[in-house]
Coordinates of N, CA and C in Angstrom, one line a residue:
M43 N -46.1 -65.0 -45.0 CA -44.7 -65.7 -44.5 C -45.2 -66.8 -43.5
T44 N -45.0 -68.2 -43.7 CA -45.4 -69.2 -42.7 C -44.6 -69.1 -41.6
N45 N -45.5 -69.7 -40.6 CA -44.8 -69.8 -39.3 C -43.3 -70.7 -39.4
S46 N -43.3 -71.4 -40.3 CA -41.9 -72.2 -40.4 C -41.0 -71.3 -40.9
D47 N -41.4 -70.2 -41.9 CA -40.5 -69.5 -42.3 C -40.0 -68.5 -41.5
M48 N -41.1 -68.0 -40.4 CA -40.8 -66.9 -39.5 C -40.1 -67.5 -38.3
K49 N -39.9 -68.6 -38.0 CA -39.1 -69.7 -37.3 C -37.7 -69.7 -37.7
E50 N -37.5 -70.0 -38.9 CA -36.2 -70.0 -39.6 C -35.5 -68.5 -39.7
K51 N -36.4 -67.5 -39.9 CA -35.7 -66.3 -40.1 C -35.1 -65.9 -38.7
A52 N -36.0 -66.3 -37.6 CA -35.9 -65.6 -36.4 C -34.6 -66.4 -35.7
I53 N -34.5 -67.7 -36.2 CA -33.4 -68.5 -35.4 C -32.2 -68.1 -36.2
H54 N -32.1 -67.8 -37.4 CA -30.9 -67.1 -38.1 C -30.4 -65.8 -37.8
L55 N -31.2 -65.0 -37.5 CA -31.1 -63.7 -36.6 C -30.7 -63.8 -35.2
R56 N -31.0 -64.9 -34.2 CA -30.5 -65.1 -33.2 C -29.0 -65.5 -33.2
R57 N -28.8 -66.3 -34.3 CA -27.5 -67.0 -34.2 C -26.5 -65.6 -34.6
Q58 N -27.1 -64.8 -35.0 CA -26.2 -63.5 -35.5 C -25.9 -62.6 -34.2
G59 N -26.6 -63.0 -33.1 CA -26.8 -62.2 -32.0 C -27.7 -61.1 -31.8
N60 N -28.8 -61.2 -32.6 CA -29.9 -60.1 -32.4 C -30.6 -60.5 -31.2
T61 N -31.3 -59.4 -30.7 CA -32.0 -59.4 -29.2 C -33.6 -59.9 -29.8
Y62 N -34.3 -60.3 -28.8 CA -35.5 -60.5 -29.0 C -36.4 -59.2 -29.8
S63 N -36.2 -58.1 -29.0 CA -36.9 -56.8 -29.8 C -36.3 -56.5 -31.3
E64 N -35.1 -56.9 -31.4 CA -34.4 -56.6 -32.8 C -35.3 -57.5 -33.7
I65 N -35.3 -59.0 -33.2 CA -36.0 -60.1 -33.9 C -37.6 -59.7 -34.4
R66 N -38.1 -59.3 -33.4 CA -39.7 -58.9 -33.6 C -39.9 -57.8 -34.4
A67 N -39.0 -56.9 -34.5 CA -39.2 -55.6 -35.4 C -38.9 -56.0 -36.8
T68 N -38.3 -57.1 -37.1 CA -38.1 -57.6 -38.4 C -39.4 -58.2 -38.9
S69 N -40.5 -58.5 -38.2 CA -41.4 -59.5 -38.5 C -42.8 -58.6 -38.8
S70 N -43.7 -58.8 -39.6 CA -44.7 -58.3 -40.0 C -45.8 -58.6 -39.2
K71 N -45.5 -59.7 -38.5 CA -46.8 -60.4 -37.4 C -46.0 -60.3 -36.1
A72 N -46.8 -60.1 -35.0 CA -46.4 -59.8 -33.7 C -45.8 -61.3 -33.3
I73 N -44.6 -61.4 -32.8 CA -44.3 -62.7 -32.2 C -44.3 -62.5 -30.9
P74 N -44.8 -63.1 -30.0 CA -44.8 -63.4 -28.6 C -43.5 -64.0 -28.0
K75 N -42.8 -63.2 -27.1 CA -41.5 -63.6 -26.5 C -41.5 -65.0 -26.0
S76 N -42.5 -65.4 -25.7 CA -42.8 -66.7 -25.1 C -42.5 -67.9 -26.5
T77 N -43.0 -67.4 -27.7 CA -42.8 -68.2 -28.8 C -41.2 -68.1 -29.1
L78 N -40.7 -67.2 -29.1 CA -39.3 -66.8 -29.6 C -38.3 -67.7 -28.3
S79 N -38.8 -67.7 -27.0 CA -38.1 -68.5 -26.1 C -38.1 -70.0 -26.6
G80 N -39.1 -70.2 -27.0 CA -39.4 -71.7 -27.4 C -38.6 -72.2 -28.4
W81 N -38.7 -71.4 -29.5 CA -37.7 -71.7 -30.8 C -36.2 -71.9 -30.4
F82 N -35.9 -70.8 -29.6 CA -34.5 -70.7 -29.2 C -34.1 -71.6 -28.0
H83 N -34.9 -72.4 -27.8 CA -34.5 -73.4 -26.5 C -33.5 -74.4 -27.0
G84 N -32.1 -74.2 -26.3 CA -31.2 -75.2 -26.7 C -30.3 -74.7 -28.0
L85 N -30.7 -73.4 -28.4 CA -30.0 -73.2 -29.5 C -28.7 -72.5 -29.0
K86 N -27.5 -72.9 -29.8 CA -26.2 -72.8 -29.3 C -25.5 -71.5 -30.2
L87 N -24.9 -70.6 -29.3 CA -24.7 -69.4 -30.2 C -23.0 -69.1 -30.3
S88 N -22.4 -68.6 -31.3 CA -21.1 -68.4 -31.4 C -20.5 -67.3 -30.2
K89 N -19.4 -67.4 -30.1 CA -18.8 -66.2 -29.0 C -19.0 -64.9 -29.7
R90 N -19.2 -64.8 -30.9 CA -19.2 -63.5 -31.4 C -20.9 -63.1 -31.0
A91 N -21.7 -64.0 -31.5 CA -23.0 -63.7 -31.2 C -23.2 -63.4 -29.6
K92 N -22.8 -64.3 -28.8 CA -22.9 -63.8 -27.6 C -22.3 -62.4 -27.0
A93 N -21.2 -62.1 -27.7 CA -20.9 -60.9 -27.3 C -21.6 -59.7 -27.8
R94 N -22.4 -59.8 -28.9 CA -22.9 -59.0 -29.5 C -24.3 -58.7 -28.4
L95 N -24.7 -59.9 -28.0 CA -26.1 -59.8 -27.2 C -25.7 -59.1 -26.0
K96 N -24.5 -59.5 -25.3 CA -24.4 -58.9 -24.2 C -24.2 -57.4 -24.1
K97 N -23.6 -57.0 -25.5 CA -23.3 -55.6 -25.6 C -24.5 -54.9 -25.6
K98 N -25.6 -55.4 -26.4 CA -27.0 -54.7 -26.5 C -27.6 -54.8 -25.3
T99 N -27.6 -56.0 -24.4 CA -28.2 -55.9 -23.1 C -27.7 -54.8 -22.1
D100 N -26.5 -54.7 -22.2 CA -25.7 -53.6 -21.2 C -26.3 -52.4 -21.8
E101 N -26.3 -52.2 -23.1 CA -27.0 -50.9 -23.4 C -28.1 -50.6 -23.4
H102 N -29.1 -51.5 -23.2 CA -30.5 -51.5 -22.7 C -30.7 -51.1 -21.2
L103 N -29.7 -52.1 -20.4 CA -30.0 -51.7 -19.0 C -29.5 -50.3 -18.8
N104 N -28.4 -49.6 -19.4 CA -27.8 -48.3 -19.0 C -28.9 -47.3 -19.2
K105 N -29.9 -47.6 -20.6 CA -30.7 -47.0 -20.8 C -32.0 -46.7 -19.8
V106 N -31.9 -48.0 -19.4 CA -33.3 -48.0 -18.3 C -33.0 -47.4 -17.1
R107 N -31.4 -47.6 -16.6 CA -31.2 -46.9 -15.6 C -30.9 -45.4 -15.6
I108 N -30.7 -44.7 -16.8 CA -30.7 -43.4 -17.1 C -32.2 -42.9 -17.0
T109 N -33.1 -43.6 -17.8 CA -34.7 -43.2 -17.6 C -35.2 -43.2 -16.3
A110 N -34.8 -44.4 -15.6 CA -35.3 -44.4 -14.1 C -34.6 -43.2 -13.5
H111 N -33.7 -42.9 -13.4 CA -33.0 -41.9 -12.7 C -33.4 -40.7 -13.0
T112 N -33.9 -40.4 -14.3 CA -34.6 -39.1 -14.7 C -35.9 -39.0 -14.0
A113 N -36.6 -40.1 -14.4 CA -38.1 -40.0 -13.8 C -38.1 -39.9 -12.4
S114 N -36.9 -40.5 -11.7 CA -37.1 -40.5 -10.1 C -36.7 -38.8 -9.7
K115 N -35.7 -38.3 -10.5 CA -35.4 -36.8 -10.1 C -36.8 -36.0 -10.5
R116 N -37.4 -36.3 -11.5 CA -38.6 -35.7 -12.0 C -39.8 -35.9 -10.8
Y117 N -40.0 -36.9 -10.6 CA -41.1 -37.4 -9.2 C -40.5 -36.6 -8.1
R118 N -39.3 -36.8 -8.0 CA -38.8 -35.9 -6.6 C -38.9 -34.4 -6.6
Q119 N -38.7 -34.0 -7.6 CA -39.1 -32.4 -7.6 C -40.3 -32.0 -7.7
E120 N -41.3 -32.6 -8.3 CA -42.7 -32.9 -8.3 C -43.2 -32.9 -6.9
Y121 N -42.5 -33.7 -6.0 CA -42.8 -33.9 -4.6 C -42.5 -32.9 -3.8
L122 N -41.4 -32.1 -4.0 CA -41.0 -31.3 -3.3 C -41.8 -29.9 -3.6
D123 N -42.0 -29.7 -5.0 CA -42.9 -28.6 -5.3 C -44.0 -28.5 -4.5
E124 N -44.8 -30.1 -4.6 CA -45.9 -30.0 -3.9 C -45.9 -29.5 -2.3
I125 N -44.8 -30.0 -1.6 CA -44.6 -29.6 -0.3 C -44.7 -28.2 -0.2
R126 N -43.7 -27.4 -1.3 CA -43.7 -26.0 -1.0 C -44.8 -25.4 -1.3
K127 N -45.5 -26.1 -2.2 CA -47.1 -25.1 -2.5 C -47.8 -25.2 -1.1
R128 N -47.8 -26.6 -0.4 CA -48.7 -26.8 0.7 C -48.2 -25.8 1.9
N129 N -46.9 -25.4 2.0 CA -46.5 -24.6 2.8 C -46.2 -23.0 2.6
E130 N -46.8 -22.7 1.7 CA -46.7 -21.4 1.1 C -46.9 -20.3 2.2
W131 N -48.1 -20.6 3.0 CA -48.6 -19.7 3.9 C -47.7 -19.6 5.0
A132 N -46.6 -20.5 5.1 CA -45.6 -20.6 6.4 C -44.6 -19.5 5.8
L133 N -44.0 -19.6 4.7 CA -43.2 -18.7 4.1 C -43.8 -17.2 4.4
F134 N -44.9 -17.0 4.1 CA -45.6 -15.5 4.1 C -45.6 -15.1 5.5
S135 N -46.0 -16.3 6.4 CA -46.1 -16.0 7.9 C -44.6 -15.6 8.5
I136 N -43.4 -16.3 8.0 CA -42.2 -16.1 8.8 C -41.7 -14.7 8.4
Q137 N -42.4 -13.9 7.2 CA -41.8 -12.6 7.0 C -42.2 -11.9 8.1
E138 N -43.1 -12.2 9.0 CA -43.6 -11.2 10.2 C -42.6 -11.4 11.2
K139 N -42.2 -10.2 11.8 CA -41.1 -10.2 12.7 C -41.2 -11.4 13.7
E140 N -42.7 -11.3 14.4 CA -43.0 -11.9 15.7 C -42.7 -13.4 15.3
T141 N -43.3 -13.9 13.9 CA -43.3 -15.2 13.6 C -41.9 -15.6 13.3
A142 N -41.1 -14.7 12.8 CA -39.6 -14.9 12.5 C -38.9 -15.2 13.9
K143 N -39.1 -14.6 14.9 CA -38.5 -14.6 15.9 C -38.8 -16.1 16.8
I144 N -40.1 -16.3 16.7 CA -40.6 -17.7 17.2 C -39.5 -18.8 16.5
A145 N -39.6 -18.8 15.4 CA -38.9 -19.7 14.2 C -37.5 -19.9 14.9
L146 N -36.7 -18.5 15.0 CA -35.3 -18.4 15.3 C -35.2 -19.0 16.7
A147 N -36.2 -18.7 17.7 CA -36.0 -19.3 18.8 C -36.0 -20.9 19.0
M148 N -36.8 -21.2 18.1 CA -37.0 -22.7 18.1 C -35.9 -23.5 17.7
L149 N -35.2 -22.9 16.5 CA -34.3 -23.3 15.7 C -33.0 -23.3 16.9
Y150 N -32.7 -22.2 17.2 CA -31.7 -22.1 18.1 C -31.7 -23.1 19.7
L151 N -32.9 -23.4 19.8 CA -33.2 -24.3 21.0 C -32.7 -25.6 20.4
G152 N -32.8 -26.0 19.3 CA -32.4 -27.4 18.9 C -30.8 -27.4 18.6
E153 N -30.3 -26.4 18.2 CA -28.9 -26.2 17.8 C -28.1 -25.6 18.1
G154 N -28.6 -24.4 19.1 CA -27.6 -23.3 19.5 C -27.1 -23.9 20.9
K155 N -25.9 -22.8 21.2 CA -25.3 -23.0 22.9 C -26.1 -22.4 23.5
K156 N -26.4 -22.8 24.8 CA -27.7 -22.3 25.7 C -26.7 -21.4 26.7
Q157 N -25.5 -21.5 26.8 CA -24.6 -20.7 28.1 C -23.5 -19.8 27.3
G158 N -23.1 -19.0 28.0 CA -21.8 -18.2 27.4 C -22.1 -16.9 27.3
G159 N -23.3 -16.2 27.1 CA -23.6 -14.9 27.2 C -23.5 -14.4 25.7
S160 N -23.5 -15.2 24.6 CA -23.6 -14.8 23.3 C -23.9 -15.9 22.4
I161 N -24.3 -15.6 21.2 CA -24.9 -16.5 20.4 C -24.0 -17.3 19.7
S162 N -24.0 -18.7 19.8 CA -23.2 -19.7 19.2 C -24.2 -20.6 18.5
F163 N -23.9 -21.0 17.2 CA -24.9 -22.1 16.7 C -24.1 -22.5 15.4
G164 N -24.2 -24.1 15.5 CA -23.4 -24.8 14.4 C -24.2 -25.8 13.9
N165 N -23.8 -26.1 12.4 CA -24.8 -27.0 11.6 C -23.8 -27.4 10.5
S166 N -24.1 -28.7 9.9 CA -23.3 -28.8 8.6 C -24.4 -28.7 7.4
N167 N -25.5 -28.5 7.8 CA -26.5 -28.4 6.6 C -26.6 -26.8 6.2
P168 N -26.1 -26.7 5.0 CA -26.1 -25.2 4.4 C -27.6 -24.6 4.7
E169 N -28.6 -25.3 4.2 CA -29.8 -24.5 4.5 C -30.3 -24.2 5.8
T170 N -29.9 -25.0 6.8 CA -30.3 -24.7 8.2 C -29.3 -23.4 8.6
I171 N -28.2 -23.3 8.2 CA -27.0 -22.2 8.4 C -27.6 -21.2 7.8
T172 N -28.0 -21.3 6.3 CA -28.8 -20.0 5.7 C -30.1 -19.6 6.4
L173 N -31.1 -20.5 6.9 CA -32.0 -20.1 7.7 C -31.8 -19.5 9.1
F174 N -31.0 -19.9 9.6 CA -30.6 -19.5 10.9 C -30.3 -17.7 11.0
I175 N -29.3 -17.9 10.0 CA -28.5 -16.5 9.9 C -29.4 -15.4 9.2
G176 N -30.4 -15.9 8.4 CA -31.2 -15.0 7.5 C -32.4 -14.6 8.7
L177 N -32.7 -15.5 9.8 CA -33.9 -15.1 10.7 C -33.3 -14.3 11.6
L178 N -31.8 -14.3 12.0 CA -31.0 -13.7 13.0 C -31.3 -12.1 12.4
R179 N -30.7 -12.0 11.2 CA -30.7 -10.6 10.5 C -31.7 -9.8 10.3
S180 N -33.0 -10.9 10.3 CA -34.2 -10.1 10.0 C -35.1 -9.9 11.3
V181 N -34.9 -10.6 12.3 CA -35.5 -10.3 13.6 C -34.6 -8.9 14.4
Y182 N -33.2 -8.9 14.5 CA -32.5 -8.0 15.2 C -31.9 -7.0 14.4
S183 N -31.3 -6.0 15.0 CA -30.7 -5.0 14.4 C -29.2 -5.6 14.4
I184 N -28.9 -5.8 13.6 CA -27.5 -6.8 13.7 C -26.0 -5.8 13.2
D185 N -25.1 -5.9 14.2 CA -23.7 -5.4 13.8 C -22.8 -6.4 13.1
E186 N -22.9 -6.4 11.8 CA -22.1 -7.4 11.2 C -20.5 -7.7 11.8
K187 N -20.1 -6.7 12.3 CA -18.7 -6.9 12.8 C -18.5 -7.8 14.1
K188 N -19.7 -8.1 14.6 CA -19.9 -8.9 15.9 C -19.9 -10.4 15.5
F189 N -19.9 -10.7 14.1 CA -20.2 -11.8 13.8 C -18.6 -12.8 13.5
R190 N -18.6 -14.0 13.9 CA -17.5 -14.8 13.6 C -17.7 -16.2 13.2
L191 N -16.9 -16.6 12.4 CA -17.2 -17.9 11.7 C -16.2 -18.9 11.9
T192 N -16.6 -20.1 12.5 CA -15.5 -21.0 12.6 C -16.1 -22.4 11.7
V193 N -14.9 -23.0 11.0 CA -15.2 -24.3 10.3 C -14.5 -25.6 11.1
Q194 N -15.4 -26.1 11.1 CA -14.8 -27.6 11.9 C -15.0 -28.5 10.9
C195 N -13.8 -29.2 10.4 CA -13.8 -30.2 9.1 C -12.8 -31.5 9.3
R196 N -12.9 -32.1 8.5 CA -12.0 -33.2 8.7 C -10.7 -33.0 8.0
A197 N -9.5 -33.9 8.5 CA -8.2 -33.6 7.9 C -8.1 -33.6 6.5
D198 N -8.7 -34.3 5.7 CA -8.4 -34.3 4.3 C -9.1 -33.0 3.5
Q199 N -9.7 -32.3 4.2 CA -10.6 -31.3 3.6 C -9.8 -30.0 3.4
S200 N -9.9 -29.2 2.3 CA -9.3 -27.9 2.1 C -10.0 -26.8 3.3
D201 N -9.0 -26.3 4.2 CA -9.4 -25.4 5.0 C -9.8 -24.1 4.2
L202 N -9.2 -23.5 3.2 CA -9.3 -22.1 2.5 C -10.7 -22.4 1.7
K203 N -10.8 -23.5 0.7 CA -12.1 -23.8 0.3 C -13.3 -23.8 0.9
L204 N -13.2 -24.5 2.3 CA -14.3 -24.5 3.1 C -14.7 -23.1 3.7
K205 N -13.6 -22.4 4.2 CA -13.7 -20.9 4.6 C -14.4 -20.2 3.4
R206 N -14.2 -20.2 2.4 CA -14.8 -19.4 1.1 C -16.0 -20.0 0.9
Y207 N -16.4 -21.3 1.1 CA -17.9 -21.7 0.8 C -18.6 -21.0 1.9
W208 N -18.3 -21.2 3.2 CA -19.3 -20.9 4.4 C -19.5 -19.2 4.4
S209 N -18.2 -18.5 3.9 CA -18.2 -17.2 4.0 C -19.2 -16.6 2.9
E210 N -19.1 -17.2 1.7 CA -20.0 -16.5 0.6 C -21.6 -16.8 1.0
L211 N -21.6 -18.2 1.5 CA -23.2 -18.6 2.0 C -23.7 -17.6 3.0
T212 N -22.9 -17.2 4.1 CA -23.4 -16.6 5.1 C -23.2 -14.9 5.2
H213 N -22.3 -14.5 3.9 CA -21.7 -13.2 3.8 C -21.2 -12.8 5.3
I214 N -20.3 -13.7 5.7 CA -19.4 -13.0 6.5 C -18.1 -13.2 6.2
P215 N -17.3 -12.0 6.4 CA -16.0 -12.0 5.5 C -15.0 -13.0 6.1
I216 N -14.2 -13.4 5.3 CA -13.3 -14.3 5.8 C -12.2 -13.9 6.7
N217 N -12.2 -12.5 6.8 CA -11.4 -11.8 7.9 C -11.9 -11.9 9.3
Q218 N -13.1 -12.4 9.3 CA -13.8 -12.6 10.3 C -14.1 -14.0 10.9
C219 N -13.2 -15.0 10.2 CA -13.2 -16.3 10.4 C -12.1 -16.6 11.4
Y220 N -12.5 -17.6 12.4 CA -11.4 -18.1 13.2 C -10.8 -19.1 12.5
R221 N -9.6 -19.6 13.4 CA -8.9 -20.7 12.6 C -9.6 -22.0 12.5
T222 N -9.6 -22.7 11.7 CA -10.4 -24.0 11.5 C -10.0 -25.1 12.5
Q223 N -11.0 -25.6 12.5 CA -10.8 -26.8 13.8 C -11.0 -28.1 13.1
V224 N -9.8 -28.9 13.1 CA -9.6 -30.1 12.3 C -10.0 -31.3 13.3
D225 N -10.9 -32.0 12.9 CA -11.0 -33.4 13.8 C -9.8 -34.2 13.7
K226 N -9.3 -34.4 14.6 CA -7.9 -35.3 14.6 C -8.1 -36.7 14.5
R227 N -9.4 -37.1 15.0 CA -9.9 -38.4 14.6 C -9.8 -38.9 13.1
S228 N -10.1 -37.9 12.5 CA -10.1 -38.1 10.7 C -8.8 -38.3 10.2
I229 N -7.7 -38.1 10.9 CA -6.5 -38.0 10.1 C -6.2 -39.5 9.7
G230 N -5.9 -39.7 8.4 CA -5.7 -41.0 7.5 C -7.0 -41.6 7.2
V231 N -7.9 -41.1 7.6 CA -9.3 -41.4 7.2 C -10.1 -40.9 6.2
P232 N -10.3 -41.2 4.9 CA -10.5 -40.4 3.8 C -12.3 -40.0 4.1
T233 N -12.6 -38.9 3.7 CA -14.1 -38.4 4.0 C -15.0 -39.2 2.9
K234 N -15.9 -39.9 3.2 CA -16.8 -40.6 2.3 C -18.1 -40.1 1.9
K235 N -18.5 -39.0 2.8 CA -19.6 -38.3 2.2 C -19.5 -37.2 1.5
E236 N -20.1 -37.7 0.2 CA -20.0 -36.6 -1.1 C -20.7 -35.3 -0.7
G237 N -19.9 -34.4 -1.1 CA -20.3 -33.0 -0.9 C -20.3 -32.5 0.7
Y238 N -19.8 -33.2 1.6 CA -19.5 -32.8 2.9 C -18.7 -31.5 2.9
K239 N -19.3 -30.4 3.7 CA -18.7 -29.2 3.7 C -18.2 -28.9 5.4
G240 N -18.1 -29.9 5.9 CA -17.8 -29.7 7.4 C -18.9 -29.0 8.4
V241 N -18.6 -28.8 9.4 CA -19.6 -27.9 10.3 C -19.3 -26.4 10.2
C242 N -20.3 -25.6 9.9 CA -20.2 -24.2 10.2 C -20.6 -23.7 11.5
R243 N -19.9 -23.1 12.2 CA -20.5 -22.4 13.4 C -20.2 -20.8 13.4
I244 N -21.7 -20.3 13.8 CA -21.6 -18.7 13.8 C -21.6 -18.4 15.1
D245 N -20.7 -17.3 15.6 CA -20.7 -16.9 16.9 C -21.3 -15.4 16.4
Y246 N -22.2 -14.9 17.5 CA -22.6 -13.6 17.4 C -22.6 -12.8 18.8
F247 N -21.6 -12.0 18.9 CA -21.3 -11.7 20.2 C -22.1 -10.4 20.7
S248 N -23.2 -10.6 21.2 CA -24.3 -9.7 22.0 C -24.9 -10.3 23.0
A249 N -24.8 -9.6 24.1 CA -25.5 -10.6 25.2 C -27.0 -10.1 25.2
D250 N -27.1 -8.9 24.7 CA -28.6 -8.5 24.5 C -29.5 -9.4 23.8
V251 N -28.9 -9.6 22.6 CA -29.6 -10.7 21.7 C -29.7 -12.2 22.4
F252 N -28.5 -12.6 23.0 CA -28.5 -14.0 23.6 C -29.6 -14.0 24.7
N253 N -29.7 -13.0 25.6 CA -30.6 -13.0 26.6 C -32.1 -12.8 26.2
D254 N -32.3 -12.1 25.3 CA -33.6 -12.0 24.5 C -33.9 -13.4 24.0
L255 N -33.2 -14.1 23.3 CA -33.6 -15.5 23.1 C -33.8 -16.4 24.2
R256 N -32.8 -16.2 25.0 CA -32.7 -17.3 26.1 C -34.1 -16.9 26.8
I257 N -34.7 -15.8 27.0 CA -36.1 -15.6 27.9 C -37.0 -16.3 27.0
M258 N -37.3 -16.1 25.4 CA -38.3 -17.0 24.8 C -38.1 -18.0 25.3
L259 N -36.9 -18.8 25.2 CA -37.0 -20.4 25.4 C -37.3 -20.9 26.6
K260 N -37.4 -20.0 27.7 CA -37.9 -20.4 29.0 C -39.3 -20.5 29.0

């Protein structure tokens, strides 16, 4: 096929609303995009052809977004796996009671209540709450009946759903939950943060545990 024939065929396909990729796929010879761009300069297309091109372009962009999202998730997972691998030594160390106690004290120093004679720790991050209560149970001989859980949430959130969520996460029974505290400032203001579960506050009524941690923090 001569260049003239190739050009004529390409223009015909373009008028039908074919994309550059589709047109290049029909040719036995590789046609540079710059060549096609030159051939199609000033070419007028019908509404039908334009509509097809737009549809194909949108489909391609959607595939690119999906591919990019999948790749991003894969790279992030690989990144997190590498971090976990680098910190495996810490996971083994924290199983030792002395190390776990230091970790608990440092965590409580950042987020826990420093006065009152009992343990009180609040956070909105489920992983932080899980870490805290896991360390507390591993370091001390815990009386589970001394736990109390309080949910602090926004006005448009379900009290019962949040109580169930945090109760299952912490293994503190719902009958040991205090009345939910609703932020009055949020009334009439929709919650925008996706997946937000409010703040979970854990109280453990033991002056002995509180004083033991407090001494470590001094």
